[in-house]
Coordinates of C-alpha atoms in Angstrom, one line a residue:
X1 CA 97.2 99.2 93.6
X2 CA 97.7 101.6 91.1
X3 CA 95.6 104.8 91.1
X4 CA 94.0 107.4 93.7
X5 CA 91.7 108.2 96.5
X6 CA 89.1 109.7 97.3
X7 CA 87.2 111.9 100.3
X8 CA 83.3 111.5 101.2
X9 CA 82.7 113.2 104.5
X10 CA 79.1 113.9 106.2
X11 CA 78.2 117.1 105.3
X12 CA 76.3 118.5 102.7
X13 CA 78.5 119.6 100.2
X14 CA 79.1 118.1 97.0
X15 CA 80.8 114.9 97.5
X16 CA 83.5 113.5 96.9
X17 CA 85.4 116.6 98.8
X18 CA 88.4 115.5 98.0
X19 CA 89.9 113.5 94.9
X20 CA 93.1 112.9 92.8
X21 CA 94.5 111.8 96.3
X22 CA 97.6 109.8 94.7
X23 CA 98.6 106.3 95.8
X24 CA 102.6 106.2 96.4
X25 CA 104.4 103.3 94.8
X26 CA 104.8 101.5 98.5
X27 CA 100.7 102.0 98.9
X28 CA 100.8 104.9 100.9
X29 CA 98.2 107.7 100.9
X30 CA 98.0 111.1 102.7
X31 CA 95.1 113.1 102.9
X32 CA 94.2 116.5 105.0
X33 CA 90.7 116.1 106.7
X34 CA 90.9 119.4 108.2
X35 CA 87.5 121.0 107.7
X36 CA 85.7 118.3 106.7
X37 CA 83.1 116.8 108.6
X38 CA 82.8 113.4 110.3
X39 CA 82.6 110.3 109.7
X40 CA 84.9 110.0 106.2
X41 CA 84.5 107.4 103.7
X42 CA 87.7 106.7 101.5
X43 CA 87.3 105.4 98.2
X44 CA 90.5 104.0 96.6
X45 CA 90.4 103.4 92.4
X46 CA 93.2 102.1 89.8
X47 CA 93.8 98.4 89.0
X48 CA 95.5 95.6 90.3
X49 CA 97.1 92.8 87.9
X50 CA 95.7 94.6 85.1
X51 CA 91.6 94.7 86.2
X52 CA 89.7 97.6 87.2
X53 CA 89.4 97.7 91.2
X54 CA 87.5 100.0 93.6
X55 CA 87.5 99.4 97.3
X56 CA 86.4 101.1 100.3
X57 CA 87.1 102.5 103.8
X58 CA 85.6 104.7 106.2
X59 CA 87.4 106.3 109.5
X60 CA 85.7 108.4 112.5
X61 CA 86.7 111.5 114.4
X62 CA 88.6 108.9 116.2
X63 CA 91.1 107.7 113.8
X64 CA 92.2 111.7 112.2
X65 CA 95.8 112.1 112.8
X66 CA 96.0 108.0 112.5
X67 CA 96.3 105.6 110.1
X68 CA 93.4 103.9 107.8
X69 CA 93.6 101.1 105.6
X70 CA 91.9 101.2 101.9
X71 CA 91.8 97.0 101.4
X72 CA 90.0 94.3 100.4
X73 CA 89.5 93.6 104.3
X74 CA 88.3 96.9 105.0
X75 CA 86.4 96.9 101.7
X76 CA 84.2 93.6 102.7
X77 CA 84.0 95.5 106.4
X78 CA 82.3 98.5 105.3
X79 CA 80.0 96.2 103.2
X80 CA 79.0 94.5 106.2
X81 CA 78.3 97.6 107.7
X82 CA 76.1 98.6 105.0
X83 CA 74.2 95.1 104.3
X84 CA 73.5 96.5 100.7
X85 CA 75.3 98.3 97.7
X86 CA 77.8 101.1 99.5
X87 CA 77.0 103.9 96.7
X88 CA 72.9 103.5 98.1
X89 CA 74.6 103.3 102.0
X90 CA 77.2 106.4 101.4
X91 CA 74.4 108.5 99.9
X92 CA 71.7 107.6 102.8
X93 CA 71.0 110.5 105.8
X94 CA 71.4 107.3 108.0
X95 CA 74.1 105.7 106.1
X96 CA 77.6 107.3 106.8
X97 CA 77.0 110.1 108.7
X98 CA 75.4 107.5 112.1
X99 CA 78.6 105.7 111.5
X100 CA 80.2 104.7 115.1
X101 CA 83.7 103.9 115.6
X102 CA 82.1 101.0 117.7
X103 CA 80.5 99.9 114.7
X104 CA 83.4 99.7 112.5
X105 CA 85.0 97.8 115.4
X106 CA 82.7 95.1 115.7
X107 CA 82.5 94.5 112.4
X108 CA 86.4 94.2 111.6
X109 CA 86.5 91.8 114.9
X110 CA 84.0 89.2 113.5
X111 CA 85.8 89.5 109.7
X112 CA 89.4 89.2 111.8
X113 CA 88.2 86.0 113.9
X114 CA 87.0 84.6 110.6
X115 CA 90.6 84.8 109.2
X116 CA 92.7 83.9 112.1
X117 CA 93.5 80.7 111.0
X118 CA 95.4 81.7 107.8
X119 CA 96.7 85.0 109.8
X120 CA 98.9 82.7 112.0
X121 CA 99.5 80.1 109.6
X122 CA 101.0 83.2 107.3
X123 CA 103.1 84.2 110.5
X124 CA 100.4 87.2 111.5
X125 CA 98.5 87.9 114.7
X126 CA 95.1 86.7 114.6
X127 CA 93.7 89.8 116.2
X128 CA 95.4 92.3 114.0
X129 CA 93.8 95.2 113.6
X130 CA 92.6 95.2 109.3
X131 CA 91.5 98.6 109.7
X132 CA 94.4 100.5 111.2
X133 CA 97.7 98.3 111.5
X134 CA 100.5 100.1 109.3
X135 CA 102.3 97.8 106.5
X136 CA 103.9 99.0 103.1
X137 CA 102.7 97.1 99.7
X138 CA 106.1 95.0 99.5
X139 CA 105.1 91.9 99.8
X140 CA 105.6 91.6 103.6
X141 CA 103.4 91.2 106.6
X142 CA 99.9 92.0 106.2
X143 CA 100.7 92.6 102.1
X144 CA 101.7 89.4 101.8
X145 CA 99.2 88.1 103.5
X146 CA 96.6 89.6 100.6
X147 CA 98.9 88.6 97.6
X148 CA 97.3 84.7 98.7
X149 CA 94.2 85.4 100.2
X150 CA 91.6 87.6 97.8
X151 CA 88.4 88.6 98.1
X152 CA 85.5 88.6 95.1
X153 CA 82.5 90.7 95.3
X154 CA 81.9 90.2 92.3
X155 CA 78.6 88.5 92.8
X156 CA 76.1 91.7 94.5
X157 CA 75.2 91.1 98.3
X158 CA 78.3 88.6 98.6
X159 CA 81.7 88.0 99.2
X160 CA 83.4 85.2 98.5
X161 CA 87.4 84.7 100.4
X162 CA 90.0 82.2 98.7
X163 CA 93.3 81.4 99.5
X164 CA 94.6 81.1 96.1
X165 CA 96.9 78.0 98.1
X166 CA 94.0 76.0 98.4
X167 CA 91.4 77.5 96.4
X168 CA 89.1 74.4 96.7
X169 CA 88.0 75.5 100.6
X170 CA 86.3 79.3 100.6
X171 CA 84.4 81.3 102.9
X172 CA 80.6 83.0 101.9
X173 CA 79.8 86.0 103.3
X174 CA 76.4 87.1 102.7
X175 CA 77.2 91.0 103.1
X176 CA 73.6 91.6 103.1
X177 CA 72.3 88.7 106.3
X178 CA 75.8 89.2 107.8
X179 CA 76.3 85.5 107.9
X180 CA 78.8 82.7 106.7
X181 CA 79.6 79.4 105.2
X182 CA 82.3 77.5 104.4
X183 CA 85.3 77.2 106.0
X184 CA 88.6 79.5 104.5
X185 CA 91.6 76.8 103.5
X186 CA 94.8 77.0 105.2
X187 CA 96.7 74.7 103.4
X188 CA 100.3 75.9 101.6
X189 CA 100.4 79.0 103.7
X190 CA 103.5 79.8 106.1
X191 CA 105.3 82.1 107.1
X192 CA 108.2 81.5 104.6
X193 CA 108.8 79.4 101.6
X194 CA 105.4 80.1 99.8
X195 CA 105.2 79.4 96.1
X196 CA 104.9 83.3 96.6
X197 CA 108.1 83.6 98.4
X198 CA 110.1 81.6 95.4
X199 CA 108.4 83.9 93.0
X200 CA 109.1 87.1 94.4
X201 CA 112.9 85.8 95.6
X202 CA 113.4 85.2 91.6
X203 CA 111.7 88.7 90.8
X204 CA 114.3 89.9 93.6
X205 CA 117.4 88.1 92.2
X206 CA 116.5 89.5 88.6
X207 CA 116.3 92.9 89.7
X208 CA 119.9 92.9 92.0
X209 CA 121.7 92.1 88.6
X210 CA 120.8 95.0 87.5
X211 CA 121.5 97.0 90.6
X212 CA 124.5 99.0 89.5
X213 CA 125.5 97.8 86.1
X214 CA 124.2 95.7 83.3
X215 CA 125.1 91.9 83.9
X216 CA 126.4 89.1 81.2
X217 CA 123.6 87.3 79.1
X218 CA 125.4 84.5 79.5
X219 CA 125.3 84.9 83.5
X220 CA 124.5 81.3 85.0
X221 CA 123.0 82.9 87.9
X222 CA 120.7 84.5 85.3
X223 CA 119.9 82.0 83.1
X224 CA 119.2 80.0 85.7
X225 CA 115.8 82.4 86.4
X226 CA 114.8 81.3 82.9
X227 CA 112.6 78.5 81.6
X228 CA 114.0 76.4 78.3
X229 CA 110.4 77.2 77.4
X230 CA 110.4 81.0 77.8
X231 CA 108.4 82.9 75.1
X232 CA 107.8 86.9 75.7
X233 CA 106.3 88.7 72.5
X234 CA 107.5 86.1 70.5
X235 CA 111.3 86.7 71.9
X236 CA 112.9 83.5 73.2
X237 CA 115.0 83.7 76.4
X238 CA 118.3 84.5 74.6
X239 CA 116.3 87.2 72.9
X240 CA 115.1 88.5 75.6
X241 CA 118.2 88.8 77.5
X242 CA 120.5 90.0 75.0
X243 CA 118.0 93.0 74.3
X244 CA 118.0 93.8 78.6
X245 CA 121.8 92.9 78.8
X246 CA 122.6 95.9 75.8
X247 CA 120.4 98.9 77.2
X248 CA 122.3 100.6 79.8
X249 CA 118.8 103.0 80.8
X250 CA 118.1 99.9 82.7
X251 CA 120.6 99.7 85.0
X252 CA 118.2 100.4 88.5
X253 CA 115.6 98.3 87.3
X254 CA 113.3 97.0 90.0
X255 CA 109.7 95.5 89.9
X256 CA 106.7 96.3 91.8
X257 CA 102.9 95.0 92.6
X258 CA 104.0 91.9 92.2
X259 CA 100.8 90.3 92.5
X260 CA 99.9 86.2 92.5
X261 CA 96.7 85.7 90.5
X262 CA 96.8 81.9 90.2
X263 CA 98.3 78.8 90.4
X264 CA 97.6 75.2 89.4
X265 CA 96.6 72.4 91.7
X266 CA 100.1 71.0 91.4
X267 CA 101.1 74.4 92.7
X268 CA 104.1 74.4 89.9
X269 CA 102.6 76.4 87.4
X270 CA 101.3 79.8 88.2
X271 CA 100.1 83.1 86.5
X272 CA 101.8 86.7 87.9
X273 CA 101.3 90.0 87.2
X274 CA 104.1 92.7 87.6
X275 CA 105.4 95.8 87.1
X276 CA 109.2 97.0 85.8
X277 CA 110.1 100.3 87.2
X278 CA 113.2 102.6 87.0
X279 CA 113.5 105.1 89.7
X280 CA 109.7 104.0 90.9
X281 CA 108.5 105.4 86.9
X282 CA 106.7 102.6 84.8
X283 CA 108.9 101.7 81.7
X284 CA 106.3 99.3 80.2
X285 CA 104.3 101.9 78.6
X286 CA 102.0 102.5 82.5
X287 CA 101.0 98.6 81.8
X288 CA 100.9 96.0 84.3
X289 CA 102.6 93.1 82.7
X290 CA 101.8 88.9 82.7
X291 CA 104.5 86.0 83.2
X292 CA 103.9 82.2 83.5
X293 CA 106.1 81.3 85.9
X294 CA 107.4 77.4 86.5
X295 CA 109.0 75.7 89.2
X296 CA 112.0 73.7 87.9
X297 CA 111.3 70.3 89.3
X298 CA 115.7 69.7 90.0
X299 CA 116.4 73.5 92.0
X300 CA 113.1 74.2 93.3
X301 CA 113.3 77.9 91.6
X302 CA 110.8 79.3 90.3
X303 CA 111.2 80.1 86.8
X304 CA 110.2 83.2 84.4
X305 CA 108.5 81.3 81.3
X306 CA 107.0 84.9 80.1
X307 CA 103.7 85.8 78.4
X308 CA 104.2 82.9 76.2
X309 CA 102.7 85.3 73.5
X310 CA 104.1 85.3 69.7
X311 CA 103.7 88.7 69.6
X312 CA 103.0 91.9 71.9
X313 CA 99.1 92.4 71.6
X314 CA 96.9 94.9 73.7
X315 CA 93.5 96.4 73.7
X316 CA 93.1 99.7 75.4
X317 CA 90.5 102.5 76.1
X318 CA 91.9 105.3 74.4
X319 CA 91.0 109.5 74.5
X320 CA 92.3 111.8 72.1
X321 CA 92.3 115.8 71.1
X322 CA 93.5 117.0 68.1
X323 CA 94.0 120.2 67.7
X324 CA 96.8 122.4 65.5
X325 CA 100.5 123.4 66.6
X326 CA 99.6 127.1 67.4
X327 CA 103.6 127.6 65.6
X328 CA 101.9 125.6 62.6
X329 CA 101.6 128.6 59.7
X330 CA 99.9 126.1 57.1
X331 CA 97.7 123.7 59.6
X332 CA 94.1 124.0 59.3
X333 CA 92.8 121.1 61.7
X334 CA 90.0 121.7 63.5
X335 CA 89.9 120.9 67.1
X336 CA 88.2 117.7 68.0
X337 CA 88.0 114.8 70.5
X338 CA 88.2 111.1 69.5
X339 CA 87.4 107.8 72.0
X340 CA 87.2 104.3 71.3
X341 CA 89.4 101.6 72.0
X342 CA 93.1 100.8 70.7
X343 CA 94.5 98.0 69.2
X344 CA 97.9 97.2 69.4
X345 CA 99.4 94.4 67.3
X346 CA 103.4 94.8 67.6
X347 CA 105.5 91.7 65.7
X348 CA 109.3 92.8 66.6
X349 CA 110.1 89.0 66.6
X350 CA 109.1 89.0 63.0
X351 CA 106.9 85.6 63.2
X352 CA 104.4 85.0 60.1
X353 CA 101.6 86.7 61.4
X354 CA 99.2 88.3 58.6
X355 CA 96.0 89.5 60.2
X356 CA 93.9 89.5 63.6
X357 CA 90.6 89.5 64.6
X358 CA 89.4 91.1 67.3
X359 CA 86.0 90.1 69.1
X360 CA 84.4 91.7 72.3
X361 CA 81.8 94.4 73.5
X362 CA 80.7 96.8 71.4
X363 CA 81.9 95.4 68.0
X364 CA 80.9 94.2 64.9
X365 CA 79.7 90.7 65.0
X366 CA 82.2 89.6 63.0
X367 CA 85.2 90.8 65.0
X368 CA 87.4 93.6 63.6
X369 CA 90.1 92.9 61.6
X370 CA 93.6 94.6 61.2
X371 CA 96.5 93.5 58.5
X372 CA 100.4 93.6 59.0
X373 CA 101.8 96.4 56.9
X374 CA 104.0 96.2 54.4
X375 CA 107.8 95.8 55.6
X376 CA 106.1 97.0 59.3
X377 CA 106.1 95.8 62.3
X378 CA 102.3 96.9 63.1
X379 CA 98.6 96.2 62.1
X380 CA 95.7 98.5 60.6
X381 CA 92.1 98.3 60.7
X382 CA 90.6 96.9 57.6
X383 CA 87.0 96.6 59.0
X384 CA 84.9 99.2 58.0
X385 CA 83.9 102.0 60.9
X386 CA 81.5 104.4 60.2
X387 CA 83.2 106.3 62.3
X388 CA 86.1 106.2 60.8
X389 CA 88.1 106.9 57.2
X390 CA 90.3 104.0 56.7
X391 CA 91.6 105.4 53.5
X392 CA 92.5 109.6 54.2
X393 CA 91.5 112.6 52.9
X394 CA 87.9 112.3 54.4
X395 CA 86.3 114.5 56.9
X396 CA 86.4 111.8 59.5
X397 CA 89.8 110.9 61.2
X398 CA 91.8 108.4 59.9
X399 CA 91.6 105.6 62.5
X400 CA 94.5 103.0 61.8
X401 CA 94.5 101.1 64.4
X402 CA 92.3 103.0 67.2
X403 CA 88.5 101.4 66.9
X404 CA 86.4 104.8 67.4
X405 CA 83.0 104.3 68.9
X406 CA 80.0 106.1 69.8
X407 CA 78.7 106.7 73.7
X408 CA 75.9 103.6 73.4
X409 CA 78.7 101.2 72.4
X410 CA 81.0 102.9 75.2
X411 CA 78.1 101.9 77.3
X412 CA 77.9 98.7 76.9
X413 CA 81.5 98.1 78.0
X414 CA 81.4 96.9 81.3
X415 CA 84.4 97.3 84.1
X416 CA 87.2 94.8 83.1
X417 CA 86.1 93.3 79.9
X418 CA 87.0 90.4 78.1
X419 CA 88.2 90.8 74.4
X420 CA 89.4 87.8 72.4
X421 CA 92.4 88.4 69.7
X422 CA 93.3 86.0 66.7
X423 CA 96.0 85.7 65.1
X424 CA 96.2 84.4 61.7
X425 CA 99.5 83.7 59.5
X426 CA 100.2 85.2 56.1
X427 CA 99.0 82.4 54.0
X428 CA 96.0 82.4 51.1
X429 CA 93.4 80.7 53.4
X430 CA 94.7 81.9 57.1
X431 CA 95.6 79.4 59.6
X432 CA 95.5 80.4 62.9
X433 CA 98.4 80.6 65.0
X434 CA 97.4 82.0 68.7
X435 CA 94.1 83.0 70.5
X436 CA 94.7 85.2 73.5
X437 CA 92.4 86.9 76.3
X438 CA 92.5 90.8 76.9
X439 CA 91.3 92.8 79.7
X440 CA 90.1 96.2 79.4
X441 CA 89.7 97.1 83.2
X442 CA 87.0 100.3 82.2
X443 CA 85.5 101.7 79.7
X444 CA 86.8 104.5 77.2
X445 CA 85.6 107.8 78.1
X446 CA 82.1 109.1 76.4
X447 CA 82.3 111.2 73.9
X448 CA 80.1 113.5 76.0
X449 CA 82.5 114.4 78.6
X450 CA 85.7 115.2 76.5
X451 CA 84.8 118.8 75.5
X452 CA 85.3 119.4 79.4
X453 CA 88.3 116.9 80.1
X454 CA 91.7 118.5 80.6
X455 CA 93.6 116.7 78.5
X456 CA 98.0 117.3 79.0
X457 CA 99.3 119.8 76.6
X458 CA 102.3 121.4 74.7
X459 CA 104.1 124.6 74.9
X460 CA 107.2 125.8 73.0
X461 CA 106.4 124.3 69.9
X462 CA 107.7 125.3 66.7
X463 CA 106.8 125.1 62.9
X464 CA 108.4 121.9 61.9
X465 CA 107.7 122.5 58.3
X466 CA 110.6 124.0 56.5
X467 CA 113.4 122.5 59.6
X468 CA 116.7 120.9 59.0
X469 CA 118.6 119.6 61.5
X470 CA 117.6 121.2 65.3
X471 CA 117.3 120.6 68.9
X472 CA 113.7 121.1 69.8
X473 CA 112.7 121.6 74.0
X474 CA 109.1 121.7 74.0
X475 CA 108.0 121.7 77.3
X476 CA 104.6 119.4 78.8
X477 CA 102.1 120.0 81.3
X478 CA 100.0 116.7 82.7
X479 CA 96.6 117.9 84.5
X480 CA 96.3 116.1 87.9
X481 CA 94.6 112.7 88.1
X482 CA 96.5 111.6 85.1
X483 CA 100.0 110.3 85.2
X484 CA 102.6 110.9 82.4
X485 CA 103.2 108.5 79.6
X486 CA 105.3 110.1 77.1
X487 CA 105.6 113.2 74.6
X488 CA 106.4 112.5 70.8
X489 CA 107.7 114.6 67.8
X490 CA 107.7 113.5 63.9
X491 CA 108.4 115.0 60.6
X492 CA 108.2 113.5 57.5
X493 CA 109.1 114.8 53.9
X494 CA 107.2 115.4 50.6
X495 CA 108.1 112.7 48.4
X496 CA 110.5 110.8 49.5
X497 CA 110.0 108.0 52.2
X498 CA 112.3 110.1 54.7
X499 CA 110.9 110.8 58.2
X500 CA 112.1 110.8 61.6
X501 CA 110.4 110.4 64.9
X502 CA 112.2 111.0 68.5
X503 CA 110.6 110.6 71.5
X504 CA 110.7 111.1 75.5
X505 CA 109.6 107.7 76.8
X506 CA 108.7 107.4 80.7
X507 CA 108.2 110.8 81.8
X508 CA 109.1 111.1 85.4
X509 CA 106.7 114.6 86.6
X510 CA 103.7 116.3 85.6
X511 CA 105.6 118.7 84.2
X512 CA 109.2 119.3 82.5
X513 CA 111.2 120.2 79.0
X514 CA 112.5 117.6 76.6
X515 CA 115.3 118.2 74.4
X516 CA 114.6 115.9 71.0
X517 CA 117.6 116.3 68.7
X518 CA 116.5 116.0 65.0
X519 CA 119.0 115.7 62.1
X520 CA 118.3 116.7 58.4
X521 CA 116.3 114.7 55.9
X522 CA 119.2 112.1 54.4
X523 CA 118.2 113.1 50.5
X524 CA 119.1 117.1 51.6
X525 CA 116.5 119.9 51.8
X526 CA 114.2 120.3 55.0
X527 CA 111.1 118.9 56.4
X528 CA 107.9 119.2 54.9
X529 CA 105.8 119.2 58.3
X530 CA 105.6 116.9 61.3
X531 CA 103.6 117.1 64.4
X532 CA 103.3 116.9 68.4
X533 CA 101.9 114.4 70.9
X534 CA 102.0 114.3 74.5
X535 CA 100.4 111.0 76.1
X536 CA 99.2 110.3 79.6
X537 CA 97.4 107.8 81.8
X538 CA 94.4 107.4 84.2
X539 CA 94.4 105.5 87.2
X540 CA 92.7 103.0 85.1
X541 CA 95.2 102.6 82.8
X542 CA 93.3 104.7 79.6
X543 CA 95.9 106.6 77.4
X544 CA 95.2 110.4 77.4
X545 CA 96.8 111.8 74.3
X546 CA 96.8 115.4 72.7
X547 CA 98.1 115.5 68.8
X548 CA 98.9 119.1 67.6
X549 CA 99.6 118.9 63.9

């Protein structure tokens, strides 16, 4: 999981009493309970494979100084416990606080003895402790164990357990009558050679060419981790590898949460989500990424057959401040927050795309529609927003391709929503080329609460109007809870098409100084003006952005 933790203990202060409690890149947490009054309840929120997740735990006096696991398993144990919704059982003088560690136990022994079967058939003790036994989130042990068998509580007052291996054979719990049906399937799992194993031993082999150098494209060891049917953001496989082979930043380039969402009955065929990382920092934007994968039917490995998308495509919740550059002599912005969601349409492979539609909660019936810009790579709104100016020089902001929307259509946006983008090609009467599924794990913030958000923000700026060539070191500062994305600069010039943008992708701490190295306009003179951004992410993925112009 991706995201942070939080602290509900029994006393009467204003709970959560702790929060932003981050979760490291190998899963673990570390919190200081000293003070705080027992029983605890742990709530642990991000995403994992791109949705929206929340799950729960809950420790006693017992277990401070110990270890306690934030799961699925211990999830479904503390709804047990509570037979109805955990918010209602939390909040309750007879909920939390009456907790026993005796009570805890019982319950993760019945939900243990219900999944002995595929604990030993994955190579796992049958009694192992769910609530307390220590294991990293590599893969391995008890991790490994989870990246096949899920849990959905998804429907209220039940949980339903699938072992994605044999999906046709579940086990019902009904979290409210404590009882179950159905038996949980065991077939496919072992302790070794898993369709997850050949999956994560290609992910593995991918990642070791990188180790210490940058490897051949033409690499048989490499290609051979490749489909003949491999389509990434409309790149092909030689594409793709000639554009990883040339950039030396990714030498070190490792991926993690590599997480097993599906897999067809033939159990060749199967859907993964990932992350790419250099020095444990996301280099994909703070995204959690989607391959096909395929098992080559001659050597058994399990190939990458990418997003088999024709071009990179994305719907995000978005949050944005505007405000001026304090350096800026001629701005006259006024300060103002923005929230909606954000469409992103990128065609670097240059296929005949012409317009999309986009259709989902909270918008127009008719879908909105962006257009491919002249001799661009991107797409703009052309649907009218009221919220919006699509055309400049309005008292509304100029949306382009962010959606802006008001706190009744936020509303209606429910945790990991499905939004539907078409693309259309270039022609007179569009034909449609592609229809792909996007998840928005939560919804964007409400208008409401962004006067008192803490957004990042800039210091050290300067007056880019009137510069020539210059090494700019503004410095950035990322509030906690947020995670750092990346900080921008741009300047542009009066009448001609010149402009220049240079930015700090994949910031690495909450805090630091860039230096962005600028040159002159190329028809002489200086720059007319420019502006600042600095861009960070929530647990749940949302972008966080502040643009001082």
């Amino acid at each position: 999981m991706v995201g942070y933790v939080s602290v509900r203990d029994s006393s009467t202060n204003t709970q959560p009493v702790r929060t932003n409690i981050p979760i490291e890149a190998n899963g673990n947490y570390s919190v200081d309970v000293a003070g705080l009054t027992p029983p605890f309840a742990f709530l642990a929120s991000g995403t994992v494979g791109g949705r929206s997740v929340s799950l729960y735990s809950a420790a006693t006096s017992a277990d401070v100084g110990g270890t306690i696991n934030i799961t699925p398993f211990t999830d479904l144990i503390i709804r047990n416990i509570a037979a109805t919704a955990v918010d209602a059982y939390l909040a309750a003088p007879s909920g939390m606080a009456s907790l026993t560690t005796a009570e805890l136990d019982a319950q993760r022994v019945t939900l243990t003895a219900q999944l002995a079967p595929a604990l030993t058939a994955m190579g796992l003790s049958g009694s192992i402790d769910l609530l307390r036994a220590t294991f990293n989130a590599d893969s391995t042990g008890l991790d490994r164990f989870m990246d096949v068998v899920k849990v959905d509580t998804t429907t209220p007052g039940e949980a339903t357990i699938t072992n994605i291996l044999d999906a046709a054979n579940t086990l019902v719990i009904d979290t409210t009558a404590g009882t179950a049906t159905g038996t949980l399937g065991t077939a496919n799992l072992a302790s070794s050679g898993t369709p997850l194993d050949g999956i994560l031993l290609t992910f593995n082999t991918f990642s070791g060419k990188f180790a210490t150098s940058l490897p051949s494209d033409a690499d048989p060891d490499l290609l051979a981790l490749f489909s003949s049917t491999f389509k990434d953001d409309g790149r092909s496989s030689s594409a793709f590898l000639t554009e990883l082979t040339t950039d030396n930043t990714l030498i070190g380039l490792q991926f993690t949460h590599v997480v097993l969402d599906s897999i067809d009955q033939a159990g060749t065929t199967a859907q993964v989500y990932f992350t790419p990382v250099i020095n444990g920092i996301n280099i994909a934007d703070g995204e959690t990424l989607n391959w096909q994968m395929k098992k080559d039917a001659v050597t058994g490995i399990w190939q990458a057959d990418g997003n088999q998308r024709i071009a990179r495509v994305n719907v995000a919740a978005i949050a944005e401040k505007i405000t001026c550059n304090p350096a800026a002599a001629a701005c006259n912005t006024t300060t103002g927050n923005r929230t909606g969601l954000h469409f992103e349409i990128n065609n670097d492979a240059m296929q005949a795309i012409g317009s999309a539609v986009v259709t989902g909660p909270s918008l127009p019936a008719g879908g909105v529609t962006l257009t491919a810009q002249v001799n661009q790579t991107w797409f703009n709104i052309t649907t009218t927003n009221p919220n919006c100016d699509q055309m400049g020089g309005g008292s509304l902001p100029v949306c382009n391709n962010n959606w802006l929307m008001t706190d009744t259509e936020i509303g209606a946006v429910l945790p990991n929503s499905i939004y539907t983008m078409k693309l259309y090609d270039n022609s007179q009467a569009p034909v449609l080329l592609a229809t792909y599924t996007l998840v928005v794990p939560v919804a964007p913030m409400l208008n409401t609460a962004l006067a008192a958000f803490v957004f990042p923000s800039i210091s050290g700026m300067v007056d880019l109007a009137g510069m020539g060539a210059a090494t700019l070191a503004p410095s950035w500062s990322i509030p906690a809870g947020l995670s750092a994305s990346y900080l921008d600069v741009y300047v542009w010039q009066t009448g001609t098409n010149a402009n220049q943008s240079v930015e700090q992708n994949n910031l690495t701490s909450s805090s630091g100084t860039a230096s962005l190295v600028f040159t002159a306009p190329p028809n002489s003179g200086t720059w007319s003006g420019g502006g600042y951004s600095i861009s960070a992410r929530d647990q749940y993925g949302r972008e966080v952005t502040t643009r001082y112009q």
